[in-house]
Short mmCIF file of C-alpha atoms in Angstrom, two decimals:
data_model
loop_
_atom_site.label_atom_id
_atom_site.label_comp_id
_atom_site.label_asym_id
_atom_site.label_seq_id
_atom_site.Cartn_x
_atom_site.Cartn_y
_atom_site.Cartn_z
CA UNK A 1 0.00 0.00 0.00
CA UNK A 2 1.37 3.40 -0.97
CA UNK A 3 0.78 6.48 1.15
CA UNK A 4 0.67 10.01 -0.20
CA UNK A 5 3.64 12.02 0.95
CA UNK A 6 6.11 9.19 0.62
CA UNK A 7 7.17 10.80 -2.62
CA UNK A 8 7.86 14.47 -3.00
CA UNK A 9 4.87 15.03 -5.24
CA UNK A 10 2.25 13.25 -7.28
CA UNK A 11 3.84 10.95 -9.97
CA UNK A 12 2.39 12.73 -12.99
CA UNK A 13 4.50 10.74 -15.52
CA UNK A 14 2.98 7.42 -14.43
CA UNK A 15 -0.48 8.83 -15.15
CA UNK A 16 0.34 10.49 -18.48
CA UNK A 17 -1.95 8.24 -20.57
CA UNK A 18 -4.89 8.67 -18.19
CA UNK A 19 -4.92 12.48 -18.15
CA UNK A 20 -4.20 14.02 -21.53
CA UNK A 21 -5.22 17.48 -20.25
CA UNK A 22 -4.16 19.21 -17.03
CA UNK A 23 -7.72 20.43 -16.53
CA UNK A 24 -8.92 16.86 -16.14
CA UNK A 25 -7.73 16.90 -12.53
CA UNK A 26 -7.15 20.60 -11.94
CA UNK A 27 -10.32 22.01 -13.42
CA UNK A 28 -10.60 24.61 -10.68
CA UNK A 29 -7.46 26.34 -11.96
CA UNK A 30 -9.25 27.45 -15.08
CA UNK A 31 -12.42 28.53 -13.29
CA UNK A 32 -10.84 30.07 -10.20
CA UNK A 33 -12.54 27.59 -7.84
CA UNK A 34 -9.85 26.91 -5.25
CA UNK A 35 -11.78 23.97 -3.84
CA UNK A 36 -11.40 22.20 -7.22
CA UNK A 37 -7.71 22.90 -7.74
CA UNK A 38 -6.95 19.23 -6.95
CA UNK A 39 -8.92 16.00 -7.44
CA UNK A 40 -10.72 14.51 -4.47
CA UNK A 41 -9.40 11.35 -2.76
CA UNK A 42 -12.55 9.52 -3.98
CA UNK A 43 -11.46 10.03 -7.59
CA UNK A 44 -8.30 8.02 -6.91
CA UNK A 45 -10.37 5.11 -5.61
CA UNK A 46 -11.85 4.60 -9.06
CA UNK A 47 -8.59 2.86 -9.99
CA UNK A 48 -6.84 2.31 -6.67
CA UNK A 49 -9.48 -0.03 -5.32
CA UNK A 50 -7.11 -2.77 -4.13
CA UNK A 51 -7.97 -4.96 -7.12
CA UNK A 52 -7.14 -3.02 -10.22
CA UNK A 53 -4.43 -0.95 -8.50
CA UNK A 54 -3.00 -0.88 -4.97
CA UNK A 55 -4.91 1.21 -2.44
CA UNK A 56 -3.53 4.69 -1.84
CA UNK A 57 -4.38 6.63 1.28
CA UNK A 58 -4.61 10.29 0.38
CA UNK A 59 -6.39 13.06 2.26
CA UNK A 60 -5.75 15.75 -0.31
CA UNK A 61 -2.78 18.04 -0.91
CA UNK A 62 -1.14 20.20 1.73
CA UNK A 63 -1.79 23.87 1.09
CA UNK A 64 1.14 25.68 -0.40
CA UNK A 65 1.71 28.73 1.81
CA UNK A 66 2.74 31.81 -0.10
CA UNK A 67 2.67 35.58 -0.04
CA UNK A 68 2.77 35.97 -3.83
CA UNK A 69 0.37 38.18 -5.72
CA UNK A 70 -0.85 35.51 -8.13
CA UNK A 71 -4.12 34.01 -9.35
CA UNK A 72 -4.13 31.53 -12.26
CA UNK A 73 -7.31 32.89 -13.80
CA UNK A 74 -6.19 36.52 -13.70
CA UNK A 75 -2.76 35.65 -15.00
CA UNK A 76 -4.07 33.53 -17.87
CA UNK A 77 -6.57 36.18 -18.92
CA UNK A 78 -4.15 39.09 -18.86
CA UNK A 79 -0.99 37.49 -20.24
CA UNK A 80 -0.78 36.48 -23.90
CA UNK A 81 2.09 34.74 -25.63
CA UNK A 82 3.73 36.35 -28.63
CA UNK A 83 1.60 34.19 -30.94
CA UNK A 84 -1.62 35.55 -29.42
CA UNK A 85 -2.46 32.48 -27.32
CA UNK A 86 -2.64 32.38 -23.55
CA UNK A 87 0.06 30.63 -21.61
CA UNK A 88 -0.32 26.88 -21.31
CA UNK A 89 0.26 25.11 -17.99
CA UNK A 90 3.51 23.55 -19.17
CA UNK A 91 5.01 26.96 -19.86
CA UNK A 92 5.52 27.38 -16.11
CA UNK A 93 5.26 23.86 -14.69
CA UNK A 94 7.35 21.81 -17.12
CA UNK A 95 11.12 22.36 -17.43
CA UNK A 96 12.33 23.36 -20.88
CA UNK A 97 12.85 20.29 -23.11
CA UNK A 98 11.22 17.88 -20.63
CA UNK A 99 8.32 15.53 -21.41
CA UNK A 100 4.79 16.86 -21.09
CA UNK A 101 4.03 15.27 -17.72
CA UNK A 102 7.30 16.13 -16.00
CA UNK A 103 5.68 18.54 -13.52
CA UNK A 104 7.24 20.86 -10.97
CA UNK A 105 6.16 23.84 -8.95
CA UNK A 106 6.60 27.10 -10.79
CA UNK A 107 10.12 28.35 -10.17
CA UNK A 108 10.61 32.10 -9.61
CA UNK A 109 13.16 32.04 -12.42
CA UNK A 110 10.31 31.10 -14.75
CA UNK A 111 8.44 34.21 -13.66
CA UNK A 112 11.49 36.37 -14.22
CA UNK A 113 11.81 35.11 -17.79
CA UNK A 114 8.85 37.40 -18.55
CA UNK A 115 8.85 39.78 -15.61
CA UNK A 116 12.14 41.62 -15.90
CA UNK A 117 13.61 42.08 -12.41
CA UNK A 118 15.64 45.30 -12.35
CA UNK A 119 16.91 44.99 -8.76
CA UNK A 120 20.55 44.17 -8.11
CA UNK A 121 19.65 42.83 -4.65
CA UNK A 122 16.25 41.11 -4.55
CA UNK A 123 15.67 41.96 -0.87
CA UNK A 124 16.90 45.56 -1.10
CA UNK A 125 16.15 47.17 -4.45
CA UNK A 126 12.99 45.38 -5.58
CA UNK A 127 9.50 46.85 -5.27
CA UNK A 128 8.27 44.11 -2.96
CA UNK A 129 4.58 44.98 -3.29
CA UNK A 130 4.66 44.28 -7.03
CA UNK A 131 4.87 40.55 -6.43
CA UNK A 132 4.01 40.12 -2.73
CA UNK A 133 0.95 40.85 -0.61
CA UNK A 134 1.19 42.32 2.92
CA UNK A 135 2.15 39.70 5.46
CA UNK A 136 -1.21 39.75 7.24
CA UNK A 137 -2.93 38.99 3.91
CA UNK A 138 -0.65 36.08 3.04
CA UNK A 139 -1.15 32.40 3.81
CA UNK A 140 1.84 32.33 6.14
CA UNK A 141 1.41 31.66 9.87
CA UNK A 142 2.59 34.31 12.38
CA UNK A 143 5.65 32.23 13.27
CA UNK A 144 6.92 32.77 9.72
CA UNK A 145 7.73 36.39 10.64
CA UNK A 146 10.74 35.33 12.67
CA UNK A 147 12.11 33.29 9.74
CA UNK A 148 12.01 36.08 7.15
CA UNK A 149 15.43 37.06 5.81
CA UNK A 150 16.84 40.38 7.00
CA UNK A 151 17.75 42.59 4.01
CA UNK A 152 21.34 43.75 3.82
CA UNK A 153 20.42 47.43 4.08
CA UNK A 154 18.60 46.73 7.36
CA UNK A 155 21.85 45.51 8.91
CA UNK A 156 24.02 48.56 8.27
CA UNK A 157 24.87 50.78 11.27
CA UNK A 158 22.45 53.65 11.71
CA UNK A 159 19.56 52.01 9.85
CA UNK A 160 17.12 52.45 12.72
CA UNK A 161 18.14 56.06 13.30
CA UNK A 162 18.15 57.24 9.71
CA UNK A 163 17.38 54.59 7.08
CA UNK A 164 14.13 52.96 8.09
CA UNK A 165 12.15 56.17 8.42
CA UNK A 166 13.16 57.32 4.95
CA UNK A 167 12.16 53.99 3.44
CA UNK A 168 8.84 53.93 5.27
CA UNK A 169 8.01 57.42 4.02
CA UNK A 170 8.89 56.43 0.45
CA UNK A 171 6.94 53.15 0.34
CA UNK A 172 4.84 51.98 3.25
CA UNK A 173 3.50 49.06 1.16
CA UNK A 174 7.02 47.71 0.87
CA UNK A 175 7.34 47.61 4.66
CA UNK A 176 3.97 45.85 5.01
CA UNK A 177 5.21 42.85 3.00
CA UNK A 178 7.37 41.74 5.95
CA UNK A 179 6.04 43.77 8.89
CA UNK A 180 2.82 44.15 10.79
CA UNK A 181 1.83 47.42 12.43
CA UNK A 182 2.75 45.87 15.77
CA UNK A 183 6.44 46.00 14.85
CA UNK A 184 6.19 49.79 14.56
CA UNK A 185 4.15 50.33 17.72
CA UNK A 186 6.67 48.35 19.76
CA UNK A 187 9.08 51.33 19.44
CA UNK A 188 7.13 54.36 18.23
CA UNK A 189 5.51 56.14 21.16
CA UNK A 190 3.61 58.39 18.75
CA UNK A 191 2.44 55.56 16.49
CA UNK A 192 -1.11 56.94 16.53
CA UNK A 193 0.14 60.19 14.99
CA UNK A 194 2.07 58.65 12.06
CA UNK A 195 0.09 58.07 8.87
CA UNK A 196 2.66 55.62 7.50
CA UNK A 197 2.27 53.37 10.55
CA UNK A 198 -1.52 53.52 10.30
CA UNK A 199 -1.23 52.36 6.67
CA UNK A 200 0.50 49.10 7.66
CA UNK A 201 -2.13 46.45 8.55
CA UNK A 202 -2.13 45.33 12.20
CA UNK A 203 -1.90 41.65 13.09
CA UNK A 204 -5.30 39.96 13.33
CA UNK A 205 -6.64 39.43 16.84
CA UNK A 206 -5.38 36.20 18.34
CA UNK A 207 -2.10 36.10 16.46
CA UNK A 208 0.88 35.07 18.55
CA UNK A 209 3.64 37.39 17.39
CA UNK A 210 7.36 37.30 18.22
CA UNK A 211 8.38 39.55 21.09
CA UNK A 212 9.88 42.73 19.72
CA UNK A 213 12.41 44.54 21.91
CA UNK A 214 12.30 48.33 21.63
CA UNK A 215 15.47 49.99 20.32
CA UNK A 216 16.18 53.69 20.78
CA UNK A 217 19.50 54.75 19.22
CA UNK A 218 20.73 58.09 20.53
CA UNK A 219 20.68 60.90 17.92
CA UNK A 220 23.87 62.89 17.39
CA UNK A 221 22.19 66.05 18.70
CA UNK A 222 21.68 64.36 22.07
CA UNK A 223 25.41 63.69 22.46
CA UNK A 224 26.53 67.33 22.55
CA UNK A 225 27.84 68.61 25.88
CA UNK A 226 25.12 71.21 26.33
CA UNK A 227 22.19 69.07 25.16
CA UNK A 228 20.58 68.81 28.60
CA UNK A 229 20.64 72.57 29.06
CA UNK A 230 19.50 73.37 25.52
CA UNK A 231 16.98 70.63 24.69
CA UNK A 232 13.96 72.56 25.90
CA UNK A 233 14.14 75.04 23.01
CA UNK A 234 13.39 72.32 20.43
CA UNK A 235 11.01 70.23 22.54
CA UNK A 236 7.63 69.41 20.97
CA UNK A 237 5.36 66.41 20.51
CA UNK A 238 6.46 66.13 16.88
CA UNK A 239 10.17 66.16 17.73
CA UNK A 240 10.19 64.13 20.94
CA UNK A 241 7.22 61.75 20.98
CA UNK A 242 8.77 59.25 18.57
CA UNK A 243 10.94 57.98 21.43
CA UNK A 244 9.78 59.73 24.62
CA UNK A 245 6.71 59.54 26.81
CA UNK A 246 5.61 62.09 29.35
CA UNK A 247 7.15 59.85 32.01
CA UNK A 248 10.63 60.44 30.56
CA UNK A 249 10.24 64.19 31.08
CA UNK A 250 8.99 64.06 34.66
CA UNK A 251 12.02 61.98 35.58
CA UNK A 252 13.75 65.38 35.74
CA UNK A 253 11.08 68.08 35.48
CA UNK A 254 9.03 68.71 38.62
CA UNK A 255 5.37 69.75 38.35
CA UNK A 256 3.94 71.79 36.81
CA UNK A 257 6.81 71.63 34.26
CA UNK A 258 6.86 73.11 30.75
CA UNK A 259 3.58 73.01 28.82
CA UNK A 260 5.05 70.74 26.13
CA UNK A 261 5.27 67.86 28.63
CA UNK A 262 1.48 67.68 28.78
CA UNK A 263 1.30 67.16 25.01
CA UNK A 264 3.29 63.91 25.13
CA UNK A 265 1.44 60.62 25.72
CA UNK A 266 1.81 58.83 29.03
CA UNK A 267 3.63 55.49 29.05
CA UNK A 268 0.53 53.73 30.37
CA UNK A 269 -1.47 54.83 27.31
CA UNK A 270 0.87 53.49 24.60
CA UNK A 271 2.39 50.14 23.70
CA UNK A 272 5.99 51.32 23.34
CA UNK A 273 8.01 51.79 26.55
CA UNK A 274 9.78 54.93 25.33
CA UNK A 275 13.46 55.71 25.80
CA UNK A 276 13.53 55.57 29.59
CA UNK A 277 15.64 58.49 30.81
CA UNK A 278 17.50 59.02 34.06
CA UNK A 279 18.08 62.32 35.79
CA UNK A 280 21.49 63.77 34.95
CA UNK A 281 23.43 66.65 36.47
CA UNK A 282 23.79 69.62 34.06
CA UNK A 283 27.29 70.78 33.18
CA UNK A 284 26.68 73.99 35.12
CA UNK A 285 26.38 71.86 38.27
CA UNK A 286 29.57 69.87 37.66
CA UNK A 287 31.82 71.99 39.90
CA UNK A 288 32.50 70.38 43.24
CA UNK A 289 31.83 73.79 44.81
CA UNK A 290 28.53 74.33 43.06
CA UNK A 291 26.55 74.19 46.30
CA UNK A 292 28.39 77.34 47.38
CA UNK A 293 28.46 79.01 43.98
CA UNK A 294 24.90 78.33 42.80
CA UNK A 295 23.48 81.63 44.02
CA UNK A 296 24.55 83.58 40.91
CA UNK A 297 22.93 81.05 38.56
CA UNK A 298 19.79 80.86 40.69
CA UNK A 299 19.53 84.63 40.80
CA UNK A 300 19.99 85.18 37.06
CA UNK A 301 17.99 82.17 35.81
CA UNK A 302 15.47 81.14 38.48
CA UNK A 303 13.35 79.41 35.83
CA UNK A 304 16.14 76.94 35.12
CA UNK A 305 16.15 75.86 38.77
CA UNK A 306 12.39 75.44 38.87
CA UNK A 307 12.51 72.99 35.96
CA UNK A 308 14.14 70.34 38.16
CA UNK A 309 13.80 71.52 41.76
CA UNK A 310 10.74 72.04 43.91
CA UNK A 311 10.80 74.86 46.44
CA UNK A 312 11.19 72.32 49.22
CA UNK A 313 14.58 71.39 47.78
CA UNK A 314 15.81 74.92 48.44
CA UNK A 315 14.15 75.40 51.82
CA UNK A 316 15.63 72.17 53.13
CA UNK A 317 18.91 74.08 53.27
CA UNK A 318 17.96 77.74 53.23
CA UNK A 319 15.41 77.45 56.03
CA UNK A 320 17.14 74.73 58.00
CA UNK A 321 17.94 75.69 61.62
CA UNK A 322 21.35 74.03 61.33
CA UNK A 323 23.26 73.11 58.22
CA UNK A 324 26.59 71.67 59.40
CA UNK A 325 27.65 70.65 55.90
CA UNK A 326 27.53 74.14 54.38
CA UNK A 327 30.16 75.98 56.43
CA UNK A 328 33.78 74.82 56.84
CA UNK A 329 35.03 73.47 60.13
CA UNK A 330 35.42 75.96 63.01
CA UNK A 331 33.37 78.49 61.06
CA UNK A 332 31.58 79.71 64.19
CA UNK A 333 34.87 81.02 65.62
CA UNK A 334 35.60 83.16 62.56
CA UNK A 335 32.22 84.02 61.08
CA UNK A 336 31.86 87.51 62.54
CA UNK A 337 33.89 89.36 59.89
CA UNK A 338 32.16 87.57 57.03
CA UNK A 339 28.74 88.17 58.55
CA UNK A 340 29.38 91.87 59.21
CA UNK A 341 31.05 92.41 55.82
CA UNK A 342 28.13 90.75 54.04
CA UNK A 343 30.39 88.25 52.33
CA UNK A 344 27.73 85.75 53.40
CA UNK A 345 24.00 86.39 53.51
CA UNK A 346 23.25 84.82 56.88
CA UNK A 347 19.52 85.50 56.72
CA UNK A 348 19.24 83.22 53.66
CA UNK A 349 19.42 80.23 55.97
CA UNK A 350 19.17 81.66 59.49
CA UNK A 351 16.51 83.63 61.31
CA UNK A 352 18.93 86.11 62.88
CA UNK A 353 16.74 87.20 65.79
CA UNK A 354 16.45 83.68 67.13
CA UNK A 355 19.28 81.58 65.74
CA UNK A 356 22.05 84.16 66.09
CA UNK A 357 20.88 85.75 69.37
CA UNK A 358 20.52 82.44 71.13
CA UNK A 359 24.12 81.58 70.33
CA UNK A 360 25.48 85.04 71.19
CA UNK A 361 23.74 85.07 74.56
CA UNK A 362 24.99 81.58 75.25
CA UNK A 363 28.53 82.81 74.57
CA UNK A 364 28.11 85.70 77.02
CA UNK A 365 27.73 88.38 74.37
CA UNK A 366 24.14 89.38 75.12
CA UNK A 367 23.37 92.99 76.01
CA UNK A 368 22.32 93.93 79.57
CA UNK A 369 20.84 97.38 79.27
CA UNK A 370 22.32 100.40 77.54
CA UNK A 371 25.42 100.57 79.72
CA UNK A 372 26.47 96.92 79.31
CA UNK A 373 26.09 96.17 75.60
CA UNK A 374 27.98 92.86 75.82
CA UNK A 375 29.28 92.42 72.31
CA UNK A 376 30.55 95.99 72.13
CA UNK A 377 32.57 95.92 75.42
CA UNK A 378 35.82 96.24 73.51
CA UNK A 379 34.69 99.58 72.10
CA UNK A 380 34.85 102.46 74.60
CA UNK A 381 32.02 104.94 74.15
CA UNK A 382 30.47 102.60 71.57
CA UNK A 383 27.03 103.97 72.23
CA UNK A 384 28.09 107.42 71.05
CA UNK A 385 29.63 106.08 67.85
CA UNK A 386 27.23 103.33 66.88
CA UNK A 387 25.29 105.30 64.27
CA UNK A 388 27.74 104.69 61.42
CA UNK A 389 27.87 100.95 62.09
CA UNK A 390 24.08 100.80 62.24
CA UNK A 391 23.74 102.54 58.88
CA UNK A 392 26.37 100.28 57.30
CA UNK A 393 25.05 96.99 58.66
CA UNK A 394 21.68 97.30 60.32
CA UNK A 395 21.09 93.59 59.84
CA UNK A 396 23.99 92.82 62.15
CA UNK A 397 22.32 94.97 64.82
CA UNK A 398 19.13 92.96 64.61
CA UNK A 399 21.08 89.86 65.50
CA UNK A 400 20.89 90.96 69.11
CA UNK A 401 18.59 93.97 69.23
CA UNK A 402 14.89 94.44 68.74
CA UNK A 403 13.22 97.69 67.75
CA UNK A 404 12.42 98.77 71.29
CA UNK A 405 16.14 98.90 72.07
CA UNK A 406 16.52 101.66 69.52
CA UNK A 407 13.30 103.41 70.48
CA UNK A 408 14.50 103.97 74.05
CA UNK A 409 16.65 106.74 72.67
CA UNK A 410 15.53 107.43 69.11
CA UNK A 411 12.22 109.11 69.87
CA UNK A 412 11.28 112.56 71.16
CA UNK A 413 9.58 111.00 74.15
CA UNK A 414 12.45 108.68 74.98
CA UNK A 415 15.02 109.11 77.74
CA UNK A 416 17.39 111.17 75.60
CA UNK A 417 14.75 112.65 73.32
CA UNK A 418 16.91 112.06 70.23
CA UNK A 419 14.99 112.49 66.99
CA UNK A 420 15.75 109.74 64.49
CA UNK A 421 15.04 112.05 61.58
CA UNK A 422 18.10 114.30 61.79
CA UNK A 423 18.29 117.99 60.95
CA UNK A 424 16.19 119.56 58.16
CA UNK A 425 13.91 116.51 58.01
CA UNK A 426 10.74 117.15 55.98
CA UNK A 427 8.17 114.81 57.50
CA UNK A 428 5.37 115.55 55.02
CA UNK A 429 7.56 114.90 52.02
CA UNK A 430 8.83 111.67 53.53
CA UNK A 431 5.28 110.54 54.24
CA UNK A 432 4.21 111.28 50.67
CA UNK A 433 7.12 109.24 49.38
CA UNK A 434 6.37 106.19 51.57
CA UNK A 435 3.74 106.51 54.32
CA UNK A 436 4.25 102.93 55.51
CA UNK A 437 7.73 103.68 56.85
CA UNK A 438 6.27 106.12 59.36
CA UNK A 439 4.46 103.35 61.19
CA UNK A 440 7.74 101.59 61.94
CA UNK A 441 7.92 103.94 64.92
CA UNK A 442 4.64 105.84 65.11
CA UNK A 443 1.55 104.12 66.40
CA UNK A 444 -0.76 106.66 64.70
CA UNK A 445 -0.36 109.04 61.80
CA UNK A 446 1.92 111.80 63.14
CA UNK A 447 0.61 114.28 60.57
CA UNK A 448 -3.08 113.54 61.01
CA UNK A 449 -3.69 116.67 63.18
CA UNK A 450 -1.71 119.05 61.00
CA UNK A 451 1.71 118.17 62.39
CA UNK A 452 4.84 118.91 60.37
#
């Protein structure tokens, strides 16, 4: 007993006298009826009944899986030989010079004998869609995707960064021959915005596709030294959303962040992971002394700080009651000249009336009335000469003194009745310039009753 499949194909030569015409068994080829392309197993039993001929078990042919754009009926109707007749079956299925029933599958070289192939590299230069249907429309199973050959131009360095986009823009149909839309969406964050990606058919529901790892090559512009500082000028959904999600931006930018961040899709809403970014220190912060030198940058470009830092980041140091890491060792013993000379702005971090006074009193430098000013003991007659120092560094006075200390003398009703205004003071003009300053000392409006 013979079994179909034990030979590579049906032994046409042994049946040459039985079937003078190909259409005797393959009548569906002429009519386009795919169900009648091959004879039924029952037809074989007419001869292979175990008496006349040995029994053959045959369940019908295995489907030939292909992605070719080809239909026998269309081809036969449209293509004429040079003598005006349509192509006969043997023109494609019988080798040149062979007997009539020496049958083989049509070889692509047979096709190319009529269809001139201008490409130097079949997988690179050819217009794939001329001969092949999109992969999702072919007879191939999903697993066939992983076995497709990789064209030579897809393997050159820089293809992902520069080559594939240009090719996709030029001929999306060519890409669809080997790719499903899922291959694009595995990398492109903005796949929904790209018309070329939308034109590639997606894989049918239920297909088990190979796992595609996302690749994000770094553009040359991102490798410049000042890219981190300068990238915001060119940021937009069109420029950034191919590779980046909103999540990549907020890795560095604190809320509310630039408006452009809100235009990018969130990672949870797209299939692609995006080029996951990590926070990096800008070049301007690279100095090991930047924590002491950052004031100039913060003062001139406060917006640049706010892009990455929340206010709490600043107040953790600037409002901290003690910051032992900011000052050098033994700073307390030598801070007075820097504090008085304003080489350091103490009030940036310290509340001088509490932080400084508590330490000064603890060190025995607190004032005890007007005649025992504590800190000024080394200065004979300091009280008579303190005016210049107060004008030059009033903040240093407030380290120990409160306003009532000054008002004991600097008021016309005080002990010494010393006017704080000085000679030739024009009260009305001063009030017109800034009336609020009057209430630093006066409880009520001193000019309300016509005073001068």
